PDB file of C-alpha atoms and ligand atoms in Angstrom:
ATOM      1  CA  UNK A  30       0.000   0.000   0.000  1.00  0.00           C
ATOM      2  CA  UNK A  31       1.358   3.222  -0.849  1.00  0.00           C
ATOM      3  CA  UNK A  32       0.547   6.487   1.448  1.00  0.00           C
ATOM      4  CA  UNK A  33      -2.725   8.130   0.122  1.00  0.00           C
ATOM      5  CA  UNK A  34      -1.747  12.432  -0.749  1.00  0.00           C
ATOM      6  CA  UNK A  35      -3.939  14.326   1.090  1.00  0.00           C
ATOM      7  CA  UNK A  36      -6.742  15.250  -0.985  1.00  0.00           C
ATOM      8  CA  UNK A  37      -6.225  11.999  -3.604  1.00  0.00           C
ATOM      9  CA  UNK A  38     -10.361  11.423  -3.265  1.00  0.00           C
ATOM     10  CA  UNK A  39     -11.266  14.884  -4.177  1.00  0.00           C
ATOM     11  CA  UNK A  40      -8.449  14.728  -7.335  1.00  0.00           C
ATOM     12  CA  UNK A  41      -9.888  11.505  -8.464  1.00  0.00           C
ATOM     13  CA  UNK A  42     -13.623  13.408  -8.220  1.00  0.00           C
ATOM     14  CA  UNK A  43     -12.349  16.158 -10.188  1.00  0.00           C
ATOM     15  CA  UNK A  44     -11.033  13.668 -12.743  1.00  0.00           C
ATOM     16  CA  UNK A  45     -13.881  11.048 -12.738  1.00  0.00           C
ATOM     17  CA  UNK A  46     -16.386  12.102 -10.769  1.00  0.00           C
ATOM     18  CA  UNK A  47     -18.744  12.324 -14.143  1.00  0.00           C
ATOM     19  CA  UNK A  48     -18.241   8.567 -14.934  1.00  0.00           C
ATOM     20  CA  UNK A  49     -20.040   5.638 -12.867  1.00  0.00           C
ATOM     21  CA  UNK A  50     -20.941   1.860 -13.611  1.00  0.00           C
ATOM     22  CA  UNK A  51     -18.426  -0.275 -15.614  1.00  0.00           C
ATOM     23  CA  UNK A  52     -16.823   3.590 -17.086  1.00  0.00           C
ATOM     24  CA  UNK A  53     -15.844   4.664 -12.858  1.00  0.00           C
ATOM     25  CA  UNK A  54     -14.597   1.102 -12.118  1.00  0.00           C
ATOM     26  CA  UNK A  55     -12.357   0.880 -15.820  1.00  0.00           C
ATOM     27  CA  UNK A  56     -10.546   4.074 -14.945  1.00  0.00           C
ATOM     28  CA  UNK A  57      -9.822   3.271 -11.328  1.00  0.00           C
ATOM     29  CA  UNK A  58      -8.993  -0.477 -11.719  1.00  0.00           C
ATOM     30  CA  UNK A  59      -6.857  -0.364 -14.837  1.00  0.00           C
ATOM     31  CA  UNK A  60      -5.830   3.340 -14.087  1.00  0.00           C
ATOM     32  CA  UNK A  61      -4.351   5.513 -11.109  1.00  0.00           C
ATOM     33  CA  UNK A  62      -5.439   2.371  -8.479  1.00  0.00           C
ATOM     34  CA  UNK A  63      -4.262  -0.101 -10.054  1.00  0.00           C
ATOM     35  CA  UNK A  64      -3.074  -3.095  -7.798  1.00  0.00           C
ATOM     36  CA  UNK A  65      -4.517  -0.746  -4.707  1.00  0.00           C
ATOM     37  CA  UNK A  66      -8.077  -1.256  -5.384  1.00  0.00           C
ATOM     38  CA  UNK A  67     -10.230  -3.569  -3.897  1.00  0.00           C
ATOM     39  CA  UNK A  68     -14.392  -4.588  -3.738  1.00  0.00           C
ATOM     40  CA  UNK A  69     -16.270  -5.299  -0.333  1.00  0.00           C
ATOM     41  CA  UNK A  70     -19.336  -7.512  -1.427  1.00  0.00           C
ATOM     42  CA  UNK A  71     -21.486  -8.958   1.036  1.00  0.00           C
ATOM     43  CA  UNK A  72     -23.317 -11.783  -1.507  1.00  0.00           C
ATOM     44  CA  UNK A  73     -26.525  -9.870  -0.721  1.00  0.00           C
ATOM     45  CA  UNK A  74     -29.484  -9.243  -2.545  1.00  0.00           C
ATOM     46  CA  UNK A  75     -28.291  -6.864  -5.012  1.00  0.00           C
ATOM     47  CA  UNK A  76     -24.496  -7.481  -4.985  1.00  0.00           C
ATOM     48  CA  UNK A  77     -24.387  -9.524  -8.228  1.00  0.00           C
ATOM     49  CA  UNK A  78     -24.531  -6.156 -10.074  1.00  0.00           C
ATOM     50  CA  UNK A  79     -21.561  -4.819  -9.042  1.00  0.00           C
ATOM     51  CA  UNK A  80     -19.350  -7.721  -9.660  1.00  0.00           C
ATOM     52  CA  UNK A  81     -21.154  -8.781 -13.252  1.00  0.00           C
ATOM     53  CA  UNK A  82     -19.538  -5.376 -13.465  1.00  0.00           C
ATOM     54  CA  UNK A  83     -16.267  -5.862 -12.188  1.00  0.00           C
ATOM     55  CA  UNK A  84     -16.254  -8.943 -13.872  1.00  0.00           C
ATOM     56  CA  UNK A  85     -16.060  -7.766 -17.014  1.00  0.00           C
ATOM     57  CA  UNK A  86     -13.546  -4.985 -16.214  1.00  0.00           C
ATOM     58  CA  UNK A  87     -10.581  -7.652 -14.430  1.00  0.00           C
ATOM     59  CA  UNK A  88     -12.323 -10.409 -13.021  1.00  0.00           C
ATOM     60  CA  UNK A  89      -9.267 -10.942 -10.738  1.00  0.00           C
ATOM     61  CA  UNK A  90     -10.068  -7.763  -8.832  1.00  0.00           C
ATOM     62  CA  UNK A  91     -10.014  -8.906  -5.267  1.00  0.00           C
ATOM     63  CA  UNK A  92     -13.229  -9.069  -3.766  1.00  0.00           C
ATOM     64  CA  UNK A  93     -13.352  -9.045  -0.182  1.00  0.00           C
ATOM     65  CA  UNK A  94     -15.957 -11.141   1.076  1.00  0.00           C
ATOM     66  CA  UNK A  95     -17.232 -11.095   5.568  1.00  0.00           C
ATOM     67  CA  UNK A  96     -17.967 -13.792   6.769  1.00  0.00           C
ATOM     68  CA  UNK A  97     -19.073 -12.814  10.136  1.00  0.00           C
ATOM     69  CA  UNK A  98     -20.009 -16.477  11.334  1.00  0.00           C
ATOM     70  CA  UNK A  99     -23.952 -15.431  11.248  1.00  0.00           C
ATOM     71  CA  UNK A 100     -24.305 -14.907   7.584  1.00  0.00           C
ATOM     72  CA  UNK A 101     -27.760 -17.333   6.214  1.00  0.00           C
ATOM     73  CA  UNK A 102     -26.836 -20.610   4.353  1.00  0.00           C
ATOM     74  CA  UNK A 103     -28.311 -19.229   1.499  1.00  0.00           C
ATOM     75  CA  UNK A 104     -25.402 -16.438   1.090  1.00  0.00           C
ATOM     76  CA  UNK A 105     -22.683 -18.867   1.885  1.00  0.00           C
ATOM     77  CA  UNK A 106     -24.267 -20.928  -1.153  1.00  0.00           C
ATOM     78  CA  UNK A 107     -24.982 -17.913  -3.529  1.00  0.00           C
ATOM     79  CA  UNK A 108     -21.653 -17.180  -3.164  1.00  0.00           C
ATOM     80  CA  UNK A 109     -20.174 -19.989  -4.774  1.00  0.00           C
ATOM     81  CA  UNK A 110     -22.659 -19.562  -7.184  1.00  0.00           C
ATOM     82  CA  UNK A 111     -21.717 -16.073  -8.040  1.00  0.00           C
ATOM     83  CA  UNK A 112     -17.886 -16.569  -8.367  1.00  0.00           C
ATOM     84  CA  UNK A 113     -18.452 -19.710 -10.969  1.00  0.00           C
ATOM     85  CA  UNK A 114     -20.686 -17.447 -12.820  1.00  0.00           C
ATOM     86  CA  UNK A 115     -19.007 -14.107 -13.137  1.00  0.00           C
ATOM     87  CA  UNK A 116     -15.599 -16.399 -13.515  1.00  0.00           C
ATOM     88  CA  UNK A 117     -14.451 -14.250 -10.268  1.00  0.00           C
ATOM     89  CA  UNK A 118     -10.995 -15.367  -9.442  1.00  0.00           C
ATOM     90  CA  UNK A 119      -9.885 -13.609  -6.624  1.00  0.00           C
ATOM     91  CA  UNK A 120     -12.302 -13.607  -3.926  1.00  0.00           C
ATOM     92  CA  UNK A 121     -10.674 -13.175  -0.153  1.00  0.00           C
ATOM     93  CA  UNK A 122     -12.585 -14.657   2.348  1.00  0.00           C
ATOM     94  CA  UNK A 123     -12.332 -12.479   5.950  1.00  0.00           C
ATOM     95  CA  UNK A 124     -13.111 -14.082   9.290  1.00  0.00           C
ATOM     96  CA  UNK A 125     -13.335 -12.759  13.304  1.00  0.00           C
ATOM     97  CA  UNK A 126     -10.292 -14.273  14.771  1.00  0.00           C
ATOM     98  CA  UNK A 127     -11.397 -16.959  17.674  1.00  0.00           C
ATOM     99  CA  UNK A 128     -11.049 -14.110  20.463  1.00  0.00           C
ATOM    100  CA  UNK A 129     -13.350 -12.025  18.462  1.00  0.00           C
ATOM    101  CA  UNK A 130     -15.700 -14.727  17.754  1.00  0.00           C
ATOM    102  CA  UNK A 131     -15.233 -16.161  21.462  1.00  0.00           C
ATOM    103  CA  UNK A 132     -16.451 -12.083  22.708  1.00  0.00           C
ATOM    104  CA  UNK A 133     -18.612 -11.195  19.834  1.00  0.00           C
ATOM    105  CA  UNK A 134     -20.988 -14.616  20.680  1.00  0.00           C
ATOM    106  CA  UNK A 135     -24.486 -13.791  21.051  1.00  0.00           C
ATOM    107  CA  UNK A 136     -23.730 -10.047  21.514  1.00  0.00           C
ATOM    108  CA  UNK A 137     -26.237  -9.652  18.341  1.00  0.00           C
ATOM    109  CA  UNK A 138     -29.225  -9.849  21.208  1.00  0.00           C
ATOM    110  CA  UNK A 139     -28.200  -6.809  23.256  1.00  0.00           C
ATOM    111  CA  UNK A 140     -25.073  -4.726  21.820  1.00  0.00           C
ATOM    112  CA  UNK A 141     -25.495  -4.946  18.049  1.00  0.00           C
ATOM    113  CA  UNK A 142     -22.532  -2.028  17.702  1.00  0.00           C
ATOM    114  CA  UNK A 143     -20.164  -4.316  19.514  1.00  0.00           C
ATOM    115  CA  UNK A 144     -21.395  -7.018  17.694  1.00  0.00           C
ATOM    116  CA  UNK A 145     -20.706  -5.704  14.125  1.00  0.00           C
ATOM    117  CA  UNK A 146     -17.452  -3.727  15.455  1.00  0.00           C
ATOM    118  CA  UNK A 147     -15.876  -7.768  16.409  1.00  0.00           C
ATOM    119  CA  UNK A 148     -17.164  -9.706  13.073  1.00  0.00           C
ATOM    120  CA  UNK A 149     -17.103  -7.005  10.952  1.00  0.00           C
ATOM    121  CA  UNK A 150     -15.286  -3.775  11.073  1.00  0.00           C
ATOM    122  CA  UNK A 151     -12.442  -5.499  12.577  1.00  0.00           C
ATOM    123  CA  UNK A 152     -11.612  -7.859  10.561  1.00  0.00           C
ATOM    124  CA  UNK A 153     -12.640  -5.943   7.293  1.00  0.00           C
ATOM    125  CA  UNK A 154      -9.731  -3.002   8.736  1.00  0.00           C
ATOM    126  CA  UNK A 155      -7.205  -5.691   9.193  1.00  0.00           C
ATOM    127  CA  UNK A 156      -7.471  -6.441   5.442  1.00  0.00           C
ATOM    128  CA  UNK A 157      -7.736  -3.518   3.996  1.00  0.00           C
ATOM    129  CA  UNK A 158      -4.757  -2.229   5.065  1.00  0.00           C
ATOM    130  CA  UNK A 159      -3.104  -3.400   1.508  1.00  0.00           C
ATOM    131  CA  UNK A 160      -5.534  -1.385  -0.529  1.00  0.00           C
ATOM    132  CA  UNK A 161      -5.739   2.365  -0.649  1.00  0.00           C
ATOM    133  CA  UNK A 162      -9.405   1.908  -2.242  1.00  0.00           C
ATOM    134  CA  UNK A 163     -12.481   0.277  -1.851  1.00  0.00           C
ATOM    135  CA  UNK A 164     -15.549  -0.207  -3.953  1.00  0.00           C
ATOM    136  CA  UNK A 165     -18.975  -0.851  -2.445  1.00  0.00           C
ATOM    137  CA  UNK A 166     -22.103  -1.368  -3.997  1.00  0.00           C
ATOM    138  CA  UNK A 167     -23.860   1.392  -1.501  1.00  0.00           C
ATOM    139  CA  UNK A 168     -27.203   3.453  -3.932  1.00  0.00           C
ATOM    140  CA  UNK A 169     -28.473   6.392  -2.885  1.00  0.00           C
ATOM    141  CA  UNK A 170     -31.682   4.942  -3.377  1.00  0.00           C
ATOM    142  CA  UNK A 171     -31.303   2.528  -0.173  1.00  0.00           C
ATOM    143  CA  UNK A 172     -31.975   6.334   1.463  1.00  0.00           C
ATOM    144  CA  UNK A 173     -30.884   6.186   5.813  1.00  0.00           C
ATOM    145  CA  UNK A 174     -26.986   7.450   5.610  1.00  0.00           C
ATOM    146  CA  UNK A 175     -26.532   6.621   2.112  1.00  0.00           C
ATOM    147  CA  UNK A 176     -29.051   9.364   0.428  1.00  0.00           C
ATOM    148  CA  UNK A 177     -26.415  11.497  -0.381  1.00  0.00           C
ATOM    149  CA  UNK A 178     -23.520   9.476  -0.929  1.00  0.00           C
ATOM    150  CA  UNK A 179     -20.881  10.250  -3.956  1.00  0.00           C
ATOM    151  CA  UNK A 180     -19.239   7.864  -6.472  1.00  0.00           C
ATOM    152  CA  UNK A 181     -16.086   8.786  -4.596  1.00  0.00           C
ATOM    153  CA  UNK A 182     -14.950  10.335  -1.473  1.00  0.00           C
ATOM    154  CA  UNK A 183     -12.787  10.366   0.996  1.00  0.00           C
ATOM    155  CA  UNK A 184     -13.098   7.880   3.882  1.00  0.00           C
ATOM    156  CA  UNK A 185     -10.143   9.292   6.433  1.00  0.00           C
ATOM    157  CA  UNK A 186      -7.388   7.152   4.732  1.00  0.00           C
ATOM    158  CA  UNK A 187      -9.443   5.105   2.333  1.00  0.00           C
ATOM    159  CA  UNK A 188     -10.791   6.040  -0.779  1.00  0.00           C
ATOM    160  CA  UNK A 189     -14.318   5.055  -1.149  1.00  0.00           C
ATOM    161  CA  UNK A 190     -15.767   4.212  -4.383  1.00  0.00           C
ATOM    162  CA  UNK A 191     -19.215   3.926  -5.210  1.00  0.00           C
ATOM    163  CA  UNK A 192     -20.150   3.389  -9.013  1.00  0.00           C
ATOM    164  CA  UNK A 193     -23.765   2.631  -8.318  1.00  0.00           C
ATOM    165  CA  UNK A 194     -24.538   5.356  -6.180  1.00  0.00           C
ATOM    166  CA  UNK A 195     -26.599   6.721  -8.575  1.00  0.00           C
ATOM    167  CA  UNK A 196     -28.438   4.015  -9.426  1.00  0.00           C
ATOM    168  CA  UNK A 197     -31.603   3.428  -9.235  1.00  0.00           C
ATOM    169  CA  UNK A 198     -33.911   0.670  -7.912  1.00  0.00           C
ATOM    170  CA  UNK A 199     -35.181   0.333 -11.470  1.00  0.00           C
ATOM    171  CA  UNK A 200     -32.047  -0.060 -12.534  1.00  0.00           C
ATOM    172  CA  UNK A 201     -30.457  -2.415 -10.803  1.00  0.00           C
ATOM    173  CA  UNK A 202     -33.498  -4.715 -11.654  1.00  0.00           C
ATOM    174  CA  UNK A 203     -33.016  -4.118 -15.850  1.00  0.00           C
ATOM    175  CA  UNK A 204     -29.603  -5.257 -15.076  1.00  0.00           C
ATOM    176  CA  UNK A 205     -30.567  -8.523 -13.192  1.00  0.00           C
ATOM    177  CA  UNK A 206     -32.939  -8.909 -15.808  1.00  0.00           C
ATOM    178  CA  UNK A 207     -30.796  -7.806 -18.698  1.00  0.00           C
ATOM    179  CA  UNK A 208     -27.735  -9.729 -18.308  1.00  0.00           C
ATOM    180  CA  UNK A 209     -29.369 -12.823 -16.795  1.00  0.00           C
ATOM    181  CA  UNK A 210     -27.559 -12.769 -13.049  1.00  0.00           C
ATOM    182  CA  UNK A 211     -29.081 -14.959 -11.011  1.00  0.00           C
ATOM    183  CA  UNK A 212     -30.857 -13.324  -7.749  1.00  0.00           C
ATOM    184  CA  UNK A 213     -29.901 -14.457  -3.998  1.00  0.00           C
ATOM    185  CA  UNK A 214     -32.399 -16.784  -3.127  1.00  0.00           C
ATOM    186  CA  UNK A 215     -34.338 -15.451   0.102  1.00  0.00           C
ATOM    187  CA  UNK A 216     -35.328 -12.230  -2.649  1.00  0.00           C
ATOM    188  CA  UNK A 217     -37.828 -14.494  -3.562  1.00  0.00           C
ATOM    189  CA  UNK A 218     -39.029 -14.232   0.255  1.00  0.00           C
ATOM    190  CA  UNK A 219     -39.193 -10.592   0.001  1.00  0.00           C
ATOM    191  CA  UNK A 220     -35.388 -10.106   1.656  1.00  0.00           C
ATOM    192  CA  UNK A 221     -34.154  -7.095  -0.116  1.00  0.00           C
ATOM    193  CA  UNK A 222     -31.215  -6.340   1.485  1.00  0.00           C
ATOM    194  CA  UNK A 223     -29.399  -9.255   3.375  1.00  0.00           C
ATOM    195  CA  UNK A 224     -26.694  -9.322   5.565  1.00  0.00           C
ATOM    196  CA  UNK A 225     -26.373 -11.496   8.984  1.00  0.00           C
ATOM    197  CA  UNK A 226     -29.274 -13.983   9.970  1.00  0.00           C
ATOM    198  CA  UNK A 227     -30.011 -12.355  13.193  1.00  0.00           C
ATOM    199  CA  UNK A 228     -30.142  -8.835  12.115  1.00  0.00           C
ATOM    200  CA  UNK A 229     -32.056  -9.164   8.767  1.00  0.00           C
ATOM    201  CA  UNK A 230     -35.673  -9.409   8.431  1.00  0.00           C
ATOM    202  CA  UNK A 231     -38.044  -9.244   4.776  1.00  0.00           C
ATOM    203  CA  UNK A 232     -39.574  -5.934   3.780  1.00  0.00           C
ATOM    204  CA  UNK A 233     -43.262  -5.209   3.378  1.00  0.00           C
ATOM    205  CA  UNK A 234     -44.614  -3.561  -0.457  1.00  0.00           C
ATOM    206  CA  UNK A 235     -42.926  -0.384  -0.477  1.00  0.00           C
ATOM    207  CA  UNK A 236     -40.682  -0.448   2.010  1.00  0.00           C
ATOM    208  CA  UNK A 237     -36.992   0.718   1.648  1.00  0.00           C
ATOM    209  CA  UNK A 238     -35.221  -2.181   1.285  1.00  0.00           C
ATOM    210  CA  UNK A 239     -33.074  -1.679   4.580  1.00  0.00           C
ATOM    211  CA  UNK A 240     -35.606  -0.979   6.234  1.00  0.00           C
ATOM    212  CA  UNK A 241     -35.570  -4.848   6.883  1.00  0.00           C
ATOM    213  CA  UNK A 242     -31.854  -4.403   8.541  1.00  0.00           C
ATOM    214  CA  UNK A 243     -31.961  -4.218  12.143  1.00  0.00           C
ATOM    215  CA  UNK A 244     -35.378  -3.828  12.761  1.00  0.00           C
ATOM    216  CA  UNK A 245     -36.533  -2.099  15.834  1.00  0.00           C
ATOM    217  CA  UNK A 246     -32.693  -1.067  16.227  1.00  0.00           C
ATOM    218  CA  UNK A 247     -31.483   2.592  16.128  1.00  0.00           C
ATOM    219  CA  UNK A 248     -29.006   1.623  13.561  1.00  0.00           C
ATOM    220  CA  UNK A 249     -28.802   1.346   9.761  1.00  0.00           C
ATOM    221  CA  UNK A 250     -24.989   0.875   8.891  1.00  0.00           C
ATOM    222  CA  UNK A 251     -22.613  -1.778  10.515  1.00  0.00           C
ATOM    223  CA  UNK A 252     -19.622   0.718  10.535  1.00  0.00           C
ATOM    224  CA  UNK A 253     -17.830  -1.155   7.778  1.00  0.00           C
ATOM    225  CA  UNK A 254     -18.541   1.686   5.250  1.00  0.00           C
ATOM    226  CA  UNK A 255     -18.056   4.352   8.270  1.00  0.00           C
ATOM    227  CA  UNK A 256     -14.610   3.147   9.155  1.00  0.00           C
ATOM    228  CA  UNK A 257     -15.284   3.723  12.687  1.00  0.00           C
ATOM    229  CA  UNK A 258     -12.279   2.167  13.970  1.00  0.00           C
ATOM    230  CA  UNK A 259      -9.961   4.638  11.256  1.00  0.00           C
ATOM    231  CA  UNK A 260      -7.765   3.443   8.581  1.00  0.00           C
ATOM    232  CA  UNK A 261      -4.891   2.547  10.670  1.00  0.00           C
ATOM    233  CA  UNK A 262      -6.739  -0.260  12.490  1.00  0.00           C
ATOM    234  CA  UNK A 263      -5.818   1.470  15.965  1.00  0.00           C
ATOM    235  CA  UNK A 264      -6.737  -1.367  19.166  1.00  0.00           C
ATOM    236  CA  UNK A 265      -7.245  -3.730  16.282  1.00  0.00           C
TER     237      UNK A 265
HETATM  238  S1  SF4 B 122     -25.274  -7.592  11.596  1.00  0.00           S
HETATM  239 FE1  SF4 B 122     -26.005  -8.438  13.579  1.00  0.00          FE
HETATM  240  S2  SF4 B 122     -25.061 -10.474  13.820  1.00  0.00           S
HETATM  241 FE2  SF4 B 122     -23.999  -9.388  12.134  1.00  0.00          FE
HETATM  242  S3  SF4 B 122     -22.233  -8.486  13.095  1.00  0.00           S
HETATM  243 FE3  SF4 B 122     -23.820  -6.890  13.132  1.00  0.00          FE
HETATM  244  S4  SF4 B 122     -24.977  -7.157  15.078  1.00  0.00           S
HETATM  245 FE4  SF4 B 122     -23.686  -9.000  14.744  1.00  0.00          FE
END
């Protein structure tokens, strides 16, 4: 990992900032981040967008993939299913050590923020310290935090890209429909956004689709995209 420049998100905004989709991720991947650029792709509902896209640009972009330890069967499977399809070759598998397992246990019930801070943002900061970027598949349409995301900004010592943030719901289903991807398979049970078992519930008609993420919770992000714990992984 080379040290980020001050300012590096806002010069690659000024430079790119006008391109998104397959365009944003060409310029960064084979371009300026090249070898420093990295996916986070939870196997979720809509995730098979973003790396059909990817796909096509280097499908040996690594793709960092949680498994917190409480992700359904159905994602473990859909993942497999995913890499064969999109010919995905480099997909890195992150884990809670055993200590952060042994704590984290059923934490989920009654301190969801400690929860996601041991199987998720942990782990995901340990990793990530070889890459100066990552790309998410965060819309603006999921609305919460992410209604007024950019394509690319500046995450304290990360560079955050985002080349569907201006997607819309709409679209994202032409493009499942459009190039064939297969869908996760709890969509069909009205999950629209999916992430651990205990913390994900379906949606009703016309419900933001997050709005099935830790229901009844005060909480809509796991800190993964926040970087709470900062870049350098400090009391990691
Ligand atoms: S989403 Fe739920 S189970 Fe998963 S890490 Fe966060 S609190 Fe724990």
């Amino acid at each position: 990992m080379s040290a980020l420049e001050q300012g590096t998100a806002q010069r690659l905004r000024a430079l790119f900032g006008h391109l998104d989709g397959k365009d944003l991720l060409e310029a960064l991947i084979h371009g300026e981040l090249r070898g420093r650029i990295a996916v986070t792709s939870s196997f979720g509902a809509e995730s098979a967008v973003l790396l059909d896209l990817v796909a096509a640009v280097d499908p040996a972009t690594p793709v960092i993939f949680l498994d917190t330890g409480e992700l359904f069967d159905e994602t473990l499977a859909y993942r497999y299913q995913i890499e064969r399809r999109l010919g995905l070759t480099n997909i890195m598998v992150v884990r809670p050590t055993e200590a952060e397992l042994a704590e984290a246990e059923d934490l989920w019930r009654d301190d969801v923020d400690r929860c996601c801070e041991l199987r998720k943002v942990r782990p995901l900061a340990r990793v990530t310290r070889a890459f100066d970027a990552l790309v998410d598949g965060r819309k603006r349409a999921h609305g919460f935090e992410r209604q007024d995301i950019s394509t690319i900004e500046d995450g304290a010592g990360i560079i955050k890209i985002s080349p569907l943030a201006n997607w819309s719901a709409e679209r994202i289903e032409r493009s499942f429909a459009e190039r064939g991807l297969p869908r996760h398979p709890l969509v069909e049970q009205n999950y629209r956004s999916i992430g651990c078992w205990p913390c994900t519930r379906p949606v009703e008609p016309g419900q933001p689709a997050r709005a099935g993420r830790w229901a009844g919770v005060a909480k809509s992000e796991c800190g993964i995209h926040t970087l709470v714990l900062g870049r350098d992984g400090a009391g990691i």
